[in-house]
Coordinates of C-alpha atoms in Angstrom, one line a residue:
M1 CA 121.6 137.6 65.9
E2 CA 119.6 134.0 66.1
T3 CA 122.0 131.2 65.4
N4 CA 120.4 128.5 63.1
R5 CA 120.1 126.0 65.8
Q6 CA 118.3 128.6 67.8
K7 CA 115.8 129.6 64.7
K8 CA 115.4 125.8 64.2
I9 CA 114.4 124.9 67.9
G10 CA 112.2 128.0 67.5
G11 CA 110.2 126.9 64.8
V12 CA 109.9 123.0 65.8
I13 CA 108.7 124.7 69.5
Q14 CA 106.1 127.4 68.0
R15 CA 104.5 124.6 65.6
D16 CA 103.8 122.1 68.5
L17 CA 103.3 124.7 70.8
A18 CA 100.6 126.2 68.7
E19 CA 98.8 122.5 68.4
I20 CA 99.2 122.0 72.1
L21 CA 97.4 125.4 73.0
Q22 CA 94.7 125.3 70.8
R23 CA 93.7 121.9 71.9
A24 CA 94.0 122.9 75.2
A25 CA 91.6 125.8 74.7
K26 CA 88.8 123.7 72.7
D27 CA 88.9 121.0 75.6
G28 CA 88.6 124.0 78.1
G29 CA 85.3 124.7 76.6
M30 CA 86.7 127.7 74.6
S31 CA 85.6 126.9 71.4
G32 CA 85.1 130.4 70.1
T33 CA 88.7 130.9 71.0
L34 CA 91.6 131.3 68.5
I35 CA 95.3 130.9 69.8
S36 CA 98.1 131.2 67.7
V37 CA 102.0 131.5 68.6
T38 CA 103.5 134.2 66.7
K39 CA 107.2 133.7 67.8
V40 CA 109.4 131.9 69.4
N41 CA 113.0 133.2 70.5
V42 CA 115.3 130.8 72.3
T43 CA 118.3 132.4 74.1
T44 CA 121.8 131.6 73.6
D45 CA 122.3 128.5 76.0
L46 CA 118.9 127.1 74.6
S47 CA 117.9 127.5 78.4
I48 CA 114.7 129.6 78.0
A49 CA 112.1 130.4 75.2
K50 CA 110.1 133.2 74.9
V51 CA 106.6 132.7 73.6
Y52 CA 104.4 135.4 72.0
V53 CA 101.2 134.5 71.7
S54 CA 98.3 136.0 69.6
I55 CA 94.5 135.1 71.1
F56 CA 91.1 136.1 69.1
P57 CA 89.1 137.6 70.7
H58 CA 91.2 140.3 72.3
N59 CA 88.4 140.5 75.7
N60 CA 89.6 137.1 77.2
A61 CA 93.3 137.3 76.7
D62 CA 94.7 138.1 79.7
E63 CA 92.9 135.2 81.6
L64 CA 94.2 133.0 78.9
L65 CA 97.8 134.0 79.4
K66 CA 97.3 133.9 83.3
G67 CA 96.3 130.0 82.5
M68 CA 99.3 129.7 80.6
R69 CA 101.7 130.6 82.8
S70 CA 100.3 128.6 85.7
N71 CA 100.2 125.5 83.5
Q72 CA 103.2 126.0 82.2
P73 CA 104.7 123.0 83.8
L74 CA 102.3 120.9 82.0
I75 CA 102.5 122.6 79.1
K76 CA 106.4 122.0 78.7
H77 CA 105.6 118.1 79.7
E78 CA 103.4 117.8 76.7
L79 CA 106.5 119.7 74.7
S80 CA 108.6 117.3 75.6
Q81 CA 106.5 114.7 74.8
R82 CA 106.2 115.6 71.3
T83 CA 109.6 116.6 70.7
K84 CA 111.3 113.6 72.5
N85 CA 112.8 112.3 69.3
Q86 CA 114.1 116.1 68.2
L87 CA 115.3 118.1 71.2
R88 CA 117.3 116.4 74.1
R89 CA 116.3 119.3 76.7
V90 CA 113.1 121.7 76.4
P91 CA 113.7 125.4 77.6
D92 CA 111.8 126.7 80.1
L93 CA 108.8 128.3 78.4
E94 CA 107.9 132.4 79.1
F95 CA 104.4 133.7 77.8
F96 CA 103.7 137.0 76.4
I97 CA 100.8 138.7 74.5
D98 CA 101.4 139.7 71.2
D99 CA 99.5 142.5 70.4
S100 CA 100.8 143.6 67.1
L101 CA 97.5 142.8 65.3
E102 CA 95.8 145.0 67.7
Y103 CA 98.1 148.0 66.9
I104 CA 97.5 147.3 63.0
D105 CA 93.9 147.5 63.5
R106 CA 94.0 150.4 65.5
I107 CA 96.1 152.4 62.7
D108 CA 93.6 151.0 60.2
K109 CA 91.0 152.2 61.8
S110 CA 92.4 155.9 62.6
L111 CA 93.3 155.7 58.8
K112 CA 89.3 155.4 58.3
R113 CA 88.2 158.0 60.2
S114 CA 87.5 161.3 59.1
E115 CA 90.3 163.1 60.5
N116 CA 92.6 161.2 57.9
P117 CA 96.2 162.9 58.5
I118 CA 97.2 161.6 54.9
E119 CA 94.7 163.2 53.3
N120 CA 94.5 166.5 55.1
R121 CA 98.1 167.7 55.9
D122 CA 97.1 170.4 58.5
L123 CA 96.2 167.8 60.8
L124 CA 99.9 167.4 61.6
D125 CA 102.0 169.2 63.9
K126 CA 104.4 171.5 61.8
R127 CA 108.0 170.2 62.2
K128 CA 110.1 172.9 63.9
K129 CA 113.4 173.8 61.9
S130 CA 116.3 173.4 64.5

């Protein structure tokens, strides 16, 4: 369970990191790439922030994630410059891919196929009574 303080710090980091990453992608020549920070979890001691990033299009997500991880000190410095009046100490950043949108898209595509298990219940495995 996150405390109110963790939620507030996560919100501040999420908002500022989204701007930093989007601007960095635009300046880096990736103008067609959309980077959004979907969630930030801060540990109870406020030393580590787990940042979940959604990248569209998905084909270069791994490359961008490697770039974020290698440039983590620069991103942390930029974040500290933006939040110097709000945070005393900026937590270490750990980046992860948030693939929930891809998962939802796969479910949606599978439901639109001709083999829809909702409409044709024979496609589902029968439950065994135990």
